[in-house]
Coordinates of C-alpha atoms in Angstrom, one line a residue:
Chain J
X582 CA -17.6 25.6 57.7
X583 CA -16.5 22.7 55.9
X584 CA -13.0 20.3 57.0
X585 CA -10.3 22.4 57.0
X586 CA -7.4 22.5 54.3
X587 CA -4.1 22.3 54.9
X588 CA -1.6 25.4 54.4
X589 CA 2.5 24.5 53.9
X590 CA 5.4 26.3 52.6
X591 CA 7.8 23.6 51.6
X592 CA 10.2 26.3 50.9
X593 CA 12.9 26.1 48.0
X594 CA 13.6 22.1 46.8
X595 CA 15.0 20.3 44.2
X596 CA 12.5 20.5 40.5
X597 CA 12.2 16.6 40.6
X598 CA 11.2 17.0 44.3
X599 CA 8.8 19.9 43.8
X600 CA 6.8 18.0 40.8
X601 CA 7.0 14.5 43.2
X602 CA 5.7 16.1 46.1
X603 CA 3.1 17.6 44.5
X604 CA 2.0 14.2 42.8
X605 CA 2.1 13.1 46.4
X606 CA 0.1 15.2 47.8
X607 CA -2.4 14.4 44.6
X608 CA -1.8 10.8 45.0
X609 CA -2.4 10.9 49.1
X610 CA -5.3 13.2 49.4
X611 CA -7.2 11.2 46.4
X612 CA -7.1 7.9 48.5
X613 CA -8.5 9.8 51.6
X614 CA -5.3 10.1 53.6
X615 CA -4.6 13.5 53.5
X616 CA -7.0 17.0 53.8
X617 CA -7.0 19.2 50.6
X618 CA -3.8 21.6 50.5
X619 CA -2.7 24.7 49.4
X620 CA 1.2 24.5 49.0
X621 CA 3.7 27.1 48.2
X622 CA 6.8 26.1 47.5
X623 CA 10.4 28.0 45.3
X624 CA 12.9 26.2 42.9
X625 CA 16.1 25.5 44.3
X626 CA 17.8 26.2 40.4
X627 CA 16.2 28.0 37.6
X628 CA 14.1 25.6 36.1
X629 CA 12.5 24.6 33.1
X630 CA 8.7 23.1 33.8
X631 CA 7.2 21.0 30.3
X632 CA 4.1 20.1 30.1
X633 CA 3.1 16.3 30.0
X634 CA 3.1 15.5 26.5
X635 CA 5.8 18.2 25.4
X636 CA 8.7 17.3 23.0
X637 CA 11.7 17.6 25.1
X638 CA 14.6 16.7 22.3
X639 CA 12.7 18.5 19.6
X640 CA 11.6 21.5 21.6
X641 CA 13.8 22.4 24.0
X642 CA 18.2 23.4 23.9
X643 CA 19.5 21.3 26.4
X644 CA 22.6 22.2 26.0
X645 CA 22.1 25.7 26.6
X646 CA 19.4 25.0 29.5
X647 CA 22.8 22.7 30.9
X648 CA 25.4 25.3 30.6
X649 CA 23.1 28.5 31.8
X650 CA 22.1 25.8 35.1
X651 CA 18.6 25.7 34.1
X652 CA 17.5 22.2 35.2
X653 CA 14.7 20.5 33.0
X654 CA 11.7 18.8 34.4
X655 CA 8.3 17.6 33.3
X656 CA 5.5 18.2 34.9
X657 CA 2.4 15.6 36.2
X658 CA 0.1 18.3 34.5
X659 CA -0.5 19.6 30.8
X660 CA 0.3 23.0 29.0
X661 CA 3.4 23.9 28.0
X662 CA 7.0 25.7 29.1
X663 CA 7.0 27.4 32.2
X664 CA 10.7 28.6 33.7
X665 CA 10.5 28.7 37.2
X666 CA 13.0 31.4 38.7
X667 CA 12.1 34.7 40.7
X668 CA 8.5 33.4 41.7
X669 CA 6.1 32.2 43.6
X670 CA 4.9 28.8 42.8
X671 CA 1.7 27.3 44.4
X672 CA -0.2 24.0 44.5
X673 CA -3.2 23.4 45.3
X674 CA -5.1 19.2 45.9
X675 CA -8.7 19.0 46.6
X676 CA -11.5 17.5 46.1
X677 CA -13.8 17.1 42.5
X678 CA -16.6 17.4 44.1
X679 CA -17.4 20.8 45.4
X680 CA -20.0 21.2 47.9
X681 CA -21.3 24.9 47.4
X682 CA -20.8 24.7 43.7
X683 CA -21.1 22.6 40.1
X684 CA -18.0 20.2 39.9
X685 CA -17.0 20.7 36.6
X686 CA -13.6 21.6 35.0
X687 CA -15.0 25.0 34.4
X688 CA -15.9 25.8 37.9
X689 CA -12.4 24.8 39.1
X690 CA -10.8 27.0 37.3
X691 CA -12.8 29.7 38.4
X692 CA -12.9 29.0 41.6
X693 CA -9.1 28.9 42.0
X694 CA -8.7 31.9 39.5
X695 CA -11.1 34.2 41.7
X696 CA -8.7 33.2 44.7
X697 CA -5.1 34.0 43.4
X698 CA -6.9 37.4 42.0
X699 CA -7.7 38.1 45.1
X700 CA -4.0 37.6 46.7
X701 CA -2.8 39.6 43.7
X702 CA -5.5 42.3 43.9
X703 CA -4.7 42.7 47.6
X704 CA -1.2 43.4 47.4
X705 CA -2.3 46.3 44.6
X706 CA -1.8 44.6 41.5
X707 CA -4.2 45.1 39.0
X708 CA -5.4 41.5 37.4
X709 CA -8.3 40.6 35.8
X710 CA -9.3 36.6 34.8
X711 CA -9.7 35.9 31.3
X712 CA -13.3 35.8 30.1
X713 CA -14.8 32.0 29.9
X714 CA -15.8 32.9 26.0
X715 CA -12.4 34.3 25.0
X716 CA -11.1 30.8 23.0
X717 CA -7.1 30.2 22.6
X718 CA -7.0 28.6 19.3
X719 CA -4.4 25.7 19.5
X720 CA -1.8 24.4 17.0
X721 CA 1.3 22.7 18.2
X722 CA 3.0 23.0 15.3
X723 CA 1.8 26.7 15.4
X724 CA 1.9 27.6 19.2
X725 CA 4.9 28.9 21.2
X726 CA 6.5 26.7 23.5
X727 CA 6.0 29.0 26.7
X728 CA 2.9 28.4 28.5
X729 CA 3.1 32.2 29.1
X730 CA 2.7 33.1 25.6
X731 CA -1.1 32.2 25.6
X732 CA -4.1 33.4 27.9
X733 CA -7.0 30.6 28.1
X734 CA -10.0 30.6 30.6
X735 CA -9.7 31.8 33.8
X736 CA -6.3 32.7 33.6
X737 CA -4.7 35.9 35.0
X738 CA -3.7 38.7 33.4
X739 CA -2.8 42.4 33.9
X740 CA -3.1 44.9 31.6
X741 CA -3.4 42.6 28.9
X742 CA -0.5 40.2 29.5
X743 CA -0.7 36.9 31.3
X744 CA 0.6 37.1 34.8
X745 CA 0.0 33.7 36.5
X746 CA 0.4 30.2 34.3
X747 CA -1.1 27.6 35.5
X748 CA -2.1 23.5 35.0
X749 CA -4.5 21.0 36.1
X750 CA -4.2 17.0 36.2
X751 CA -7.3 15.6 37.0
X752 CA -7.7 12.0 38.9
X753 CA -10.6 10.0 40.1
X754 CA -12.1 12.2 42.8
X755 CA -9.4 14.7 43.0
X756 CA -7.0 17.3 40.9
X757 CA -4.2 19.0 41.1
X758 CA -3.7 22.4 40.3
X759 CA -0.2 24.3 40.2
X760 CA 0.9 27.5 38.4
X761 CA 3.6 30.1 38.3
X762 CA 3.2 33.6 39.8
X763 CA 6.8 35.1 38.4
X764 CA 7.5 37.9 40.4
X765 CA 9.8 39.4 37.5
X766 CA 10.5 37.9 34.3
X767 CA 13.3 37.4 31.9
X768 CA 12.3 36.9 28.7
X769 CA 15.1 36.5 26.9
X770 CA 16.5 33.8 29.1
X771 CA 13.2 32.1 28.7
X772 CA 13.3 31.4 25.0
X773 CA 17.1 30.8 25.4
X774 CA 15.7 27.4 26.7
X775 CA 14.2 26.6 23.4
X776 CA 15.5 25.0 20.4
X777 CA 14.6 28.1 17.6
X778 CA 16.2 30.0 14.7
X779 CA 17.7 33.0 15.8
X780 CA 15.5 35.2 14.2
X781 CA 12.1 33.7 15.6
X782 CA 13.9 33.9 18.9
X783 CA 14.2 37.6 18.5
X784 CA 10.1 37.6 17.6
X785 CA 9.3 35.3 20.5
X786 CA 11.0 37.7 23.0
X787 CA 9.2 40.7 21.6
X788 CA 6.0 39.3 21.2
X789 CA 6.7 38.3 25.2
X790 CA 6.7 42.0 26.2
X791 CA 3.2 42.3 25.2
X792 CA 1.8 39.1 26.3
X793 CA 3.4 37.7 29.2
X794 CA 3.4 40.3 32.4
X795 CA 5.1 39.9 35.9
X796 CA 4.0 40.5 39.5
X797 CA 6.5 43.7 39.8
X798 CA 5.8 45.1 36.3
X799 CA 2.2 46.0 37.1
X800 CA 2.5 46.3 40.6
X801 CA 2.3 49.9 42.6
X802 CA 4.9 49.0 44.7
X803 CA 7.7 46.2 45.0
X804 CA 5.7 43.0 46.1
X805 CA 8.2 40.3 48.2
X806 CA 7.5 36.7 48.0
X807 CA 6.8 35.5 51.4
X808 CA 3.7 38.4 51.0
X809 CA 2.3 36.7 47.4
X810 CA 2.1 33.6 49.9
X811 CA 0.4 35.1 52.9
X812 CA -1.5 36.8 50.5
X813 CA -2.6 33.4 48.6
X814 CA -3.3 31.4 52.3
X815 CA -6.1 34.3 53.0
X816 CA -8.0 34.2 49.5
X817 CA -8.1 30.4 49.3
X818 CA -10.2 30.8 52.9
X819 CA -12.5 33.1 51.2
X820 CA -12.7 31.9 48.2
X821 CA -13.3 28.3 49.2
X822 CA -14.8 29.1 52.7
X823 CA -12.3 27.1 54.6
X824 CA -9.9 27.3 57.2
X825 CA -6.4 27.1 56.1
X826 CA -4.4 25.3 58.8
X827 CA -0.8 25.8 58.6
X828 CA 0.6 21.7 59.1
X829 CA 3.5 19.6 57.7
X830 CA 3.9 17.1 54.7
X831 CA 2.7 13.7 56.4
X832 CA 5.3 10.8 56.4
X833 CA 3.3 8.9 54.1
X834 CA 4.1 11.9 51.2
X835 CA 7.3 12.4 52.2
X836 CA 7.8 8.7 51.2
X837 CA 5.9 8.7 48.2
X838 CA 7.5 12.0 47.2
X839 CA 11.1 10.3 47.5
X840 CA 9.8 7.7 45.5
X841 CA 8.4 9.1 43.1
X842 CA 11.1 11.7 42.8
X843 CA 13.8 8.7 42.3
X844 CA 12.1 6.9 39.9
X845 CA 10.1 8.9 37.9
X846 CA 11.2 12.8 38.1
X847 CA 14.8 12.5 38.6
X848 CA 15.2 10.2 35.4
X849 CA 15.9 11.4 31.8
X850 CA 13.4 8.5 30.5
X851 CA 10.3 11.1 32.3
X852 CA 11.8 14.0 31.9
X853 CA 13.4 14.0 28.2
X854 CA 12.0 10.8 26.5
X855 CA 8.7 11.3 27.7
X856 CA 5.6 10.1 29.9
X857 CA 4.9 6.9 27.3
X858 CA 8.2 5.8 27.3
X859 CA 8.8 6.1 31.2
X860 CA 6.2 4.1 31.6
X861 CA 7.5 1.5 29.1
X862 CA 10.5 1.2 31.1
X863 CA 8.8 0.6 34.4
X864 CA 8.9 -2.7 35.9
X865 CA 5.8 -3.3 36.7
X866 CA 2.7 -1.0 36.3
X867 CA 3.4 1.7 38.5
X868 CA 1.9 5.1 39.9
Chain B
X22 CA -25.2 16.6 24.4
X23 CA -25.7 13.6 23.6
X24 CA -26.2 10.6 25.5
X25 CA -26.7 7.5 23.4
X26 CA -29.1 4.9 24.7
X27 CA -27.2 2.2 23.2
X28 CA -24.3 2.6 25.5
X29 CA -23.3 2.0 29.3
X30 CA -21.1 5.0 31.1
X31 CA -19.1 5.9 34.0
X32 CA -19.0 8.2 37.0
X33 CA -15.6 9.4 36.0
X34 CA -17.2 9.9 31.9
X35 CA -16.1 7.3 30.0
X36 CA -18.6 5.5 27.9
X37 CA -18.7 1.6 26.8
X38 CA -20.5 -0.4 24.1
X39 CA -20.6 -4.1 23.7
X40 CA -20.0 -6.0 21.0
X41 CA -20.0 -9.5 22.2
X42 CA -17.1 -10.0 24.7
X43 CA -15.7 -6.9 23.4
X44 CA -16.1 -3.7 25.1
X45 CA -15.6 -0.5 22.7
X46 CA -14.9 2.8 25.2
X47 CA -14.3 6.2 24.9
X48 CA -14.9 9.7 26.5
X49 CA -18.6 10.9 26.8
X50 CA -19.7 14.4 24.8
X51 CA -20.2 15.9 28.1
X52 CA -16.4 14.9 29.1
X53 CA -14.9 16.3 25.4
X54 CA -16.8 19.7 26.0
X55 CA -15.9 20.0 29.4
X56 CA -11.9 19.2 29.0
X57 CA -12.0 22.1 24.9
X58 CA -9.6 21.4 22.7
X59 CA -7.9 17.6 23.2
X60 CA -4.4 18.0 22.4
X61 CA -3.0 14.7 23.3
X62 CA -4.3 11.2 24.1
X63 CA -2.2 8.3 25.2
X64 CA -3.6 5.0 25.3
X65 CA -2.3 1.7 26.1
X66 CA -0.2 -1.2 23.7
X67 CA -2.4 -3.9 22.8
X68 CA -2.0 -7.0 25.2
X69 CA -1.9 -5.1 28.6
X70 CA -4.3 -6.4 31.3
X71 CA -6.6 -3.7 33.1
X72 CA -8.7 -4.0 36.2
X73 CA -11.8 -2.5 36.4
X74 CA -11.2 1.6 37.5
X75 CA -7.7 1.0 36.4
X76 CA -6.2 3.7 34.4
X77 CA -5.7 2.5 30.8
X78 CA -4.4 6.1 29.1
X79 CA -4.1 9.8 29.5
X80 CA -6.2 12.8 28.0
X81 CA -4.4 16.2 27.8
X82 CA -6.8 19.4 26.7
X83 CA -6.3 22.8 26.5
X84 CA -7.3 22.6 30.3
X85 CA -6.1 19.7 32.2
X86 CA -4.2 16.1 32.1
X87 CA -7.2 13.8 33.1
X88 CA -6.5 10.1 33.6
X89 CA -8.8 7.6 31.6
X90 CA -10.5 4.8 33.9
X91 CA -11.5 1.4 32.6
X92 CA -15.1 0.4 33.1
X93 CA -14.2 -3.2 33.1
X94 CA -12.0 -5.5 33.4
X95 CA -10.0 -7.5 31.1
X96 CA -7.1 -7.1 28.2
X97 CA -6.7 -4.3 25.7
X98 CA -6.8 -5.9 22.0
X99 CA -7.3 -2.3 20.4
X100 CA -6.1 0.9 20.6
X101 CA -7.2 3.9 18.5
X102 CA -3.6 4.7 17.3
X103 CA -5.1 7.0 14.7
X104 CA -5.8 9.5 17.8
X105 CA -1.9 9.9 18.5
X106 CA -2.1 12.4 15.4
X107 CA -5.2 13.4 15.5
X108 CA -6.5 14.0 18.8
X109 CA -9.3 16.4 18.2
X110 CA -11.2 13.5 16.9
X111 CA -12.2 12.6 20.4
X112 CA -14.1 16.6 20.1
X113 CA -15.5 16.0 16.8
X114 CA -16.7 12.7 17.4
X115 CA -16.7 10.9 20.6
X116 CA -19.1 8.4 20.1
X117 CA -17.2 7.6 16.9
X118 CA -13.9 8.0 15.5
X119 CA -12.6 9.0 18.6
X120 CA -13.5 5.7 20.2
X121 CA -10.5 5.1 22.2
X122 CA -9.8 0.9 23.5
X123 CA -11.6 -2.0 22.8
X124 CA -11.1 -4.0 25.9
X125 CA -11.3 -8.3 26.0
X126 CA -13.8 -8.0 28.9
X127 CA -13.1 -10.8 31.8
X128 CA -16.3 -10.8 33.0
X129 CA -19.6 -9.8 30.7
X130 CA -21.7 -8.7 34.0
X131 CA -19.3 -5.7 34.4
X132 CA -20.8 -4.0 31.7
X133 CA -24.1 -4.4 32.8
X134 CA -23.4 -2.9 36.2
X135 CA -22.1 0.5 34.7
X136 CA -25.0 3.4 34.3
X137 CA -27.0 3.6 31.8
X138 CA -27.7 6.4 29.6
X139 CA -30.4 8.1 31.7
X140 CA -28.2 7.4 35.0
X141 CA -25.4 8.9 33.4
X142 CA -27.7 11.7 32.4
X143 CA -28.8 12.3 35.8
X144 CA -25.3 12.4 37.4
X145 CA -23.9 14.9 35.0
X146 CA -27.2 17.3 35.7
X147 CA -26.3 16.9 39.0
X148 CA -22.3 17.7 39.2
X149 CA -23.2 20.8 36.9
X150 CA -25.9 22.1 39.0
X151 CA -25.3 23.7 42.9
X152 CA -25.5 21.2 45.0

């Protein structure tokens, strides 16, 4: 048995807290100071997740996203537009290397797809990951702007549609994995966030009924949060062959999380102008 | 893959070539096939200062934000701007046009203490394999 991870719930915070903890934890466990972690964690407000190098002023309606209180925030990791509301979001930190495995991006991705199949999968619901050849071809300029318009490698999906969306940032000797498991889905409200003609909003939404699923869609019968997340603590033992010990956020991340959370995720230079431009404005160089 | 002989790598897949005090880097083949489709790169403005292991940029793929890691030490006085519009030059050509900084190195015996092609070789046989 290798070292155990840590399992915590962090329950329903803030969007600039949730992406600054999970940095934290990133940030932490990389310089040897915390044990890998599974973390689930809700949104406190409906929010709207971008992915690191996403146009926020050209792609997204602020103003709508303002007056329907959906809060904007950009993400440590890549991909593109998740909206976090009536789901179960998870995080998980650990270690590059893998010692009962290769350590490649690939493998990561499996490995962490083949254990939130298995929550889902136990609770009834019937998801399959994506097949390593299947290839997303990807245009910005082409793409929609919701990550859960496209399937890639390793991804979930039932019957056909994409179910969990997920994305990876990738330090020294550690990653950081998080992803979206929406329990029900509003599609509609989803491309409201996004600045669009009218008429290609219409063609997003319906091309969202066939490509972008939710837990309680698919699922036999009605599947309740806190169950996704018991569900996800026992598959990430299997899967990984650890113990998942249930323990709190250290001090040490809650103050880097604060931090972190004040100066980079709370601000509109991160979260609207963008990660080069946020780091322009920094003082000195800075995490 | 390829693994040129001419140039020096890193654990974390970056690769470095010297030209005099200059150090030219970039990602390795094996990094651009592992990470698909590069999307986005963001590299630093010329004049910064980096530390050797120091982050000098940020690669986004279709699969993951990775942070870029200088192999030595010194002062940025290029950056491949070109790769801000057209990213997927780091896939098509690593070892070339998608070169990434050319770093002012501080001190020359940094480079000669990163692996060399065959190291670099060995290491990625062995984080692809069960270990």
């Amino acid at each position: 048995m290798q070292q155990p991870w840590r399992f915590v719930n962090t329950g329903n915070s803030e969007p600039a807290f949730n992406m600054a903890l999970d940095e934290a934890l990133l940030l932490v466990h990389e310089a040897g100071a915390a044990p890998p972690t599974l973390r689930v964690y809700g949104w406190c407000q409906p929010t709207l997740s971008l992915g690191y190098a996403q146009n926020a002023h050209q792609e997204v309606d602020l103003a709508t996203c303002q007056s329907q209180g959906i809060a904007v925030v950009r993400r440590p990791t890549g991909g593109r537009a998740v909206l976090h509301d009536q789901e179960v979001t998870y995080s998980v930190v650990m270690p590059l290397l893998l010692v009962d495995g290769p350590s490649t991006i690939t493998e990561h991705y499996r490995r962490i797809g083949m254990a939130l199949a298995m929550a889902l999968q136990s609770l009834g619901v019937p998801v399959h990951l994506a097949r390593p050849q299947v290839r997303v071809a990807f245009s910005r300029a082409l793409a929609s702007p919701a990550c859960f318009a496209a399937l890639s490698r390793y991804e979930l999906s039932a019957a056909g549609k994409k179910i969990v969306g997920s994305a990876q940032k990738r330090a020294q000797r550690a990653l950081l994995q998080h992803g979206a498991i929406p329990l029900w889905l509003d599609r509609q409200r989803l491309f409201e966030c996004f600045r669009v003609p009218p008429e290609r909003r219409q063609a997003l939404v319906q091309a969202a009924y066939t490509t972008m699923g939710a837990v309680n869609e698919v699922a036999p019968a009605p599947v309740a949060l806190s169950a996704v997340q018991n569900a996800l603590r026992q598959s990430f033992s299997v899967t990984f062959g650890v113990e998942l010990v249930e323990a709190p956020i250290s001090p040490e991340e809650w103050r880097l999380a604060q931090h972190l959370q004040a100066t980079k995720y709370a601000t509109d230079a991160w979260n609207l102008d963008g990660a080069a431009a946020w780091r322009q404005r920094q003082p000195v160089a800075s995490v | 893959m390829e693994f040129p002989a001419n140039l020096r790598y890193t654990k974390e897949h970056e690769w470095a070539r010297q030209e005099g005090n200059r150090i030219v880097v970039g990602i390795t083949d094996y990094a651009q096939k592992e990470l698909g489709d590069v999307v986005f790169v963001e590299l630093p403005e010329v004049g910064t200062p980096i530390e050797t292991m120091g982050t000098f940029g940020v690669v986004e793929s279709v699969k993951a934000v990775s942070d870029l890691y200088a192999p030595v030490s010194g002062t940025i006085v290029e950056s491949n701007i070109i790769l801000e519009d057209q990213p997927e030059l780091v896939n098509a050509s690593p070892y070339g046009q998608g070169w990434m900084v050319v770093i002012e190195a501080a001190n020359a015996e940094e480079f000669q203490q990163l692996l060399t092609a065959a190291e670099y070789q060995a290491y990625v046989a062995q984080e692809k394999s069960s270990r």
